[in-house]
Short mmCIF file of C-alpha atoms in Angstrom, two decimals:
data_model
loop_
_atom_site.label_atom_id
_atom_site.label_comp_id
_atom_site.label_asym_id
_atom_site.label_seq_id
_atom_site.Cartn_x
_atom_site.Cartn_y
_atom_site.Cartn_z
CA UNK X 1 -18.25 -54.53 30.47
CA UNK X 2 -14.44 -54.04 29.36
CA UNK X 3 -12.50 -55.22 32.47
CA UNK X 4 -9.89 -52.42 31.29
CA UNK X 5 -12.97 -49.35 32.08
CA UNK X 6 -13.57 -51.80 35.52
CA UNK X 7 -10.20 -51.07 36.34
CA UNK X 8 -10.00 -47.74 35.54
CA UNK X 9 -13.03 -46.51 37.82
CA UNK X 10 -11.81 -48.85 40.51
CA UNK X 11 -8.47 -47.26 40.26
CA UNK X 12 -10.34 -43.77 40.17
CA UNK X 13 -13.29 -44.55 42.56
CA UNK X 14 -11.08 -42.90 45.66
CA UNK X 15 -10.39 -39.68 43.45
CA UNK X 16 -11.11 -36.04 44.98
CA UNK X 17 -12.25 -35.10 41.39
CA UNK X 18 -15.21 -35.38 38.81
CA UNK X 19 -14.47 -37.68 36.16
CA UNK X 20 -16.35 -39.78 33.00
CA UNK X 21 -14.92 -42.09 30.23
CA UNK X 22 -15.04 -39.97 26.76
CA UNK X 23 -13.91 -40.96 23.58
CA UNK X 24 -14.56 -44.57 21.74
CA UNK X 25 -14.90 -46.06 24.77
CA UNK X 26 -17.79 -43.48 26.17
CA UNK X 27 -20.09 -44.45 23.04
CA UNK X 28 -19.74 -48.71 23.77
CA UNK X 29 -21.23 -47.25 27.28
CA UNK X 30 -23.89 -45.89 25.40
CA UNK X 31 -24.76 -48.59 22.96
CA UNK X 32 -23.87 -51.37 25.65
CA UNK X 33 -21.54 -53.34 23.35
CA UNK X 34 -18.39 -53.07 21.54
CA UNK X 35 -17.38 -51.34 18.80
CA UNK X 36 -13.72 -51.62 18.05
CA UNK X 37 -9.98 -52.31 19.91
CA UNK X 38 -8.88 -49.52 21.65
CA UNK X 39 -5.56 -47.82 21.85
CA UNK X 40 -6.47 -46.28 24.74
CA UNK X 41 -8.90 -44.90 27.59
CA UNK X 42 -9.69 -40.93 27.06
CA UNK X 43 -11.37 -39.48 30.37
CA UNK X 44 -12.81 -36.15 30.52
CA UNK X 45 -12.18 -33.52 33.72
CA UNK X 46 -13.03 -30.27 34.78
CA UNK X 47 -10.57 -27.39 33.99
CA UNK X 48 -11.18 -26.91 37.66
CA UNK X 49 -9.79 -30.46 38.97
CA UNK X 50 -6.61 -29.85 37.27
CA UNK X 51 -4.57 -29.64 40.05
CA UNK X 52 -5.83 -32.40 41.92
CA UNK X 53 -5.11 -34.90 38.71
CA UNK X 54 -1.57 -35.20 38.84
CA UNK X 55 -1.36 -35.71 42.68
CA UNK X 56 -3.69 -37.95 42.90
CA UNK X 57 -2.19 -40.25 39.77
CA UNK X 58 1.48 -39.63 41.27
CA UNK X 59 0.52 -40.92 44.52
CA UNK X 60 -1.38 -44.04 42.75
CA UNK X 61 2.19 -45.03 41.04
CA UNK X 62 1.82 -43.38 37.83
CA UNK X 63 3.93 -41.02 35.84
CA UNK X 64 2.10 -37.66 34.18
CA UNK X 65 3.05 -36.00 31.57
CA UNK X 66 1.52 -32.70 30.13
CA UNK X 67 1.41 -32.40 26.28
CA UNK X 68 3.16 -29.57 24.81
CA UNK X 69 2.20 -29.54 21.59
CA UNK X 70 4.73 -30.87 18.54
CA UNK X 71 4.51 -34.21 19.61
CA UNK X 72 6.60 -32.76 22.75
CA UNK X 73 5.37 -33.85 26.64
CA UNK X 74 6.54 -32.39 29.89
CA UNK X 75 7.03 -35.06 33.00
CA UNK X 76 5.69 -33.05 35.95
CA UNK X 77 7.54 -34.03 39.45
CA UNK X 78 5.43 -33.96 42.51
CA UNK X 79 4.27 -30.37 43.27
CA UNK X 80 4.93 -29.16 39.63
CA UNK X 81 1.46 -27.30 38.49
CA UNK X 82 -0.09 -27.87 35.17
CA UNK X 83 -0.58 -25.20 32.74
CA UNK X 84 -4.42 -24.74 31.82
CA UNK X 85 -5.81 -26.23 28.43
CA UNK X 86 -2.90 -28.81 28.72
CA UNK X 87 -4.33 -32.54 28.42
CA UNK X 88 -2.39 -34.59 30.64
CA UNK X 89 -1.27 -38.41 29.58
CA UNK X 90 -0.59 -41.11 32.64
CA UNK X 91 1.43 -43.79 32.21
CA UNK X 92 2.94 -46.95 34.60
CA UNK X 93 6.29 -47.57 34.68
CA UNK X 94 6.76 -49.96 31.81
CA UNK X 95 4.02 -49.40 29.44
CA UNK X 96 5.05 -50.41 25.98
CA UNK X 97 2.73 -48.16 24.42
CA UNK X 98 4.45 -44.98 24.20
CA UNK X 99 8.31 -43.93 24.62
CA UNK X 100 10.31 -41.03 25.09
CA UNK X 101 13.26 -39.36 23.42
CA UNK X 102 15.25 -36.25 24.73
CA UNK X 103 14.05 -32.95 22.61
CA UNK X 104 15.79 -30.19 21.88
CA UNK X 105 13.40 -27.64 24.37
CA UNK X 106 15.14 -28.08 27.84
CA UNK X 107 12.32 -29.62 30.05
CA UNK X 108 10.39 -31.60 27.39
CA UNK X 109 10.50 -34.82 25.47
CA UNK X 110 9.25 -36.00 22.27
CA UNK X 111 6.82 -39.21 22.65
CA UNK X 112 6.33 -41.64 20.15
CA UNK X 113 2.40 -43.81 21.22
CA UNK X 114 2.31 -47.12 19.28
CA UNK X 115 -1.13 -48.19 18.24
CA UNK X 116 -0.57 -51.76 19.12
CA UNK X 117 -4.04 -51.88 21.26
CA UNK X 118 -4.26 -51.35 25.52
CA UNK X 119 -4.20 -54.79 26.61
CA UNK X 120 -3.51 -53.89 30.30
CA UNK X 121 -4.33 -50.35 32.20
CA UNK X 122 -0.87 -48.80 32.31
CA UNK X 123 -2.54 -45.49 30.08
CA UNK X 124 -4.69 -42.82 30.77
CA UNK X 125 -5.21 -39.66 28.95
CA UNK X 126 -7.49 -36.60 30.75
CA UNK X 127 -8.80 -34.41 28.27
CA UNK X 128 -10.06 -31.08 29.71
CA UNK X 129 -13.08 -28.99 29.66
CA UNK X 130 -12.97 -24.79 30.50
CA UNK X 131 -15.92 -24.71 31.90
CA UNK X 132 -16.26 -22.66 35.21
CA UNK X 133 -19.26 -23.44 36.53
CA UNK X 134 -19.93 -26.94 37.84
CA UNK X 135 -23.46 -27.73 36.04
CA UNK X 136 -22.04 -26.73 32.73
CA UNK X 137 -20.14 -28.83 30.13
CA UNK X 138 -18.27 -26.61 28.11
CA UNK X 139 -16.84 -27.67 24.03
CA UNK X 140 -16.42 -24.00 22.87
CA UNK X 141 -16.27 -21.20 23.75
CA UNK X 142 -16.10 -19.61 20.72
CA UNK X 143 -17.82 -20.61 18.81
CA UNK X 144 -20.14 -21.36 22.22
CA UNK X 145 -21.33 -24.87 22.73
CA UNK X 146 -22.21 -26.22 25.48
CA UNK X 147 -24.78 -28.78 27.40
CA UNK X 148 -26.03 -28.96 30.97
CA UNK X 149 -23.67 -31.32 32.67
CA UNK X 150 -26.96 -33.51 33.74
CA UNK X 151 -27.21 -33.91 30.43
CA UNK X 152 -23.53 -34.22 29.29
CA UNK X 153 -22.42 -36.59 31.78
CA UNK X 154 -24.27 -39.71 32.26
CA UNK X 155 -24.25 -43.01 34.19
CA UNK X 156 -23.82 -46.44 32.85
CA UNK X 157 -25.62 -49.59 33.80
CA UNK X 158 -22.63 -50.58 35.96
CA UNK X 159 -22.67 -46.88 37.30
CA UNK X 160 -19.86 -45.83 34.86
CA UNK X 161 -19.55 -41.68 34.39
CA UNK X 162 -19.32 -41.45 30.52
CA UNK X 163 -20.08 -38.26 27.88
CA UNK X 164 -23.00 -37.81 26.45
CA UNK X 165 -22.97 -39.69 22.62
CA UNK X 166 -23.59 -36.50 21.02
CA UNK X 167 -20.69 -34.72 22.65
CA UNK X 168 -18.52 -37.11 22.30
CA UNK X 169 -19.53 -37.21 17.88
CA UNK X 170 -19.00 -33.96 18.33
CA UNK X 171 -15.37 -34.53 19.05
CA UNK X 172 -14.32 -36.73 16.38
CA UNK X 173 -16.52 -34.64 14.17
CA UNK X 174 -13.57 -32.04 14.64
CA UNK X 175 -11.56 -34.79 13.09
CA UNK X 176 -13.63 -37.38 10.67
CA UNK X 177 -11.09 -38.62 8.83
CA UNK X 178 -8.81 -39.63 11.90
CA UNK X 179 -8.88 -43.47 12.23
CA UNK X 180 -12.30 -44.64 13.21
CA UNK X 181 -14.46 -41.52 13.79
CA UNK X 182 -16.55 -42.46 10.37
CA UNK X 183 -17.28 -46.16 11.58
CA UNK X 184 -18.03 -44.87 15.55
CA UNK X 185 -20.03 -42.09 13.75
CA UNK X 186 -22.38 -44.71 11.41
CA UNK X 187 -22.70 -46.87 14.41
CA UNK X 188 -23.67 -44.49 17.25
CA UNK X 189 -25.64 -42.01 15.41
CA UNK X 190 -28.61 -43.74 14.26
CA UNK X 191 -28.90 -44.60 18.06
CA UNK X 192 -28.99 -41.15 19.17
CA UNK X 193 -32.84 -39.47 19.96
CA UNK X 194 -34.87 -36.99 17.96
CA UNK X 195 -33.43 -34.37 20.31
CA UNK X 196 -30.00 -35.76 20.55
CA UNK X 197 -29.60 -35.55 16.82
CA UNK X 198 -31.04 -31.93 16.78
CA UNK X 199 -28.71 -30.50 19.35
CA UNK X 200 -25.81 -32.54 17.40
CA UNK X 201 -26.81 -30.96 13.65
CA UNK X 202 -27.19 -27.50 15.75
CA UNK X 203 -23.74 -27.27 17.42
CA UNK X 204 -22.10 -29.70 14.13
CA UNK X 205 -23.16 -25.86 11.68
CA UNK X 206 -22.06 -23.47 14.40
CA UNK X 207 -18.56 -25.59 14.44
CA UNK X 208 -18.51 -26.16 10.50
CA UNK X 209 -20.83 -23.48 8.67
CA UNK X 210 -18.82 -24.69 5.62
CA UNK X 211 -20.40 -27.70 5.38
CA UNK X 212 -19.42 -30.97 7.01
CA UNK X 213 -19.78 -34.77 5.48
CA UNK X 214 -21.86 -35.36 9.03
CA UNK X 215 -24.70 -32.99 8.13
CA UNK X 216 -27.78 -33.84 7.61
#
């Protein structure tokens, strides 16, 4: 197991909020080895939980920023709220992976993240999902996909909380050409069950009726 994710989820294990590892790192929890270096850890909340995040993480030592959009972040002080549908990035004081430059928006800064590889846990990014209700994973609304969260939200061997294989395609679907969502996408799919593959193809047309390299 990557002692980076052991750290993470003992760092998080005290947390008054539901949480699993998404991204790259989410399908090596599926297939049980590694794929690839990582840049960093991507963990998935509940639109719900938001407030709680930032709290919790300032409180732990770390700084959180809110992305803006335009490759612009907001640093939120103790008490400041988060807007909804913002992902949130948390980094220790120090981290050489990303730095900051003034912007010309009072209130935000531009970040620069260098893809030099997480060699130490001093990043964390929380990605968000809308759903309202508890037992429901949300992707889209519109165009609406969506999975039981028994079924989107598993359990490692070592008890890890990571998304489901086909949600987490489903993400760098959105984005195949981005760095290594082809490779991650040749390696995990083939692994996936009859019905796993099914739901994926499904939700992969209702996303991408165009057409999309991914279809079967």
């Amino acid at each position: 197991m990557n002692p980076l994710l052991m750290q993470a989820a003992k760092l998080l294990s005290a947390a008054d909020f539901s949480w699993a590892v998404c991204g790259g790192f989410a399908l090596e929890l599926f297939l049980g080895r590694e794929l690839r270096p990582h840049g960093d850890i991507d963990l998935c909340a509940f639109e719900a939980d938001r407030s709680k995040i930032p709290a919790f993480m300032q409180k732990s030592g770390w700084q959180v920023y809110e992305f803006r959009g335009q490759g612009k972040v907001r640093l939120l002080e103790p008490g400041d709220a988060s807007d909804p549908g913002r992902n949130l990035m948390c980094v220790l004081p120090g981290c050489s992976l990303v730095e900051f430059f003034p912007s010309e928006e009072e209130g935000l800064l531009y970040h620069q993240f260098y893809h030099t590889g997480l060699k130490e846990l001093n990043y964390l990014e929380f990605l968000f999902t809308p759903s309202a209700a508890p037992n429901t994973y949300l992707f889209s609304a519109n165009p609406p996909v969506s999975l039981p969260a028994e079924k989107a939200l598993l359990r490692g061997t070592e008890g890890f909380p990571f998304l489901a294989p086909e949600l987490a395609l489903l993400y760098k679907a959105l984005r195949p050409d981005e760095g290594p969502a082809a490779s991650d996408y040749q390696a995990v799919y083939p692994r996936l069950s009859p019905s796993q593959k099914q739901w994926f193809q499904l939700q992969l047309k209702k996303l991408c009726p165009a057409g999309h390299p991914w279809m079967e």
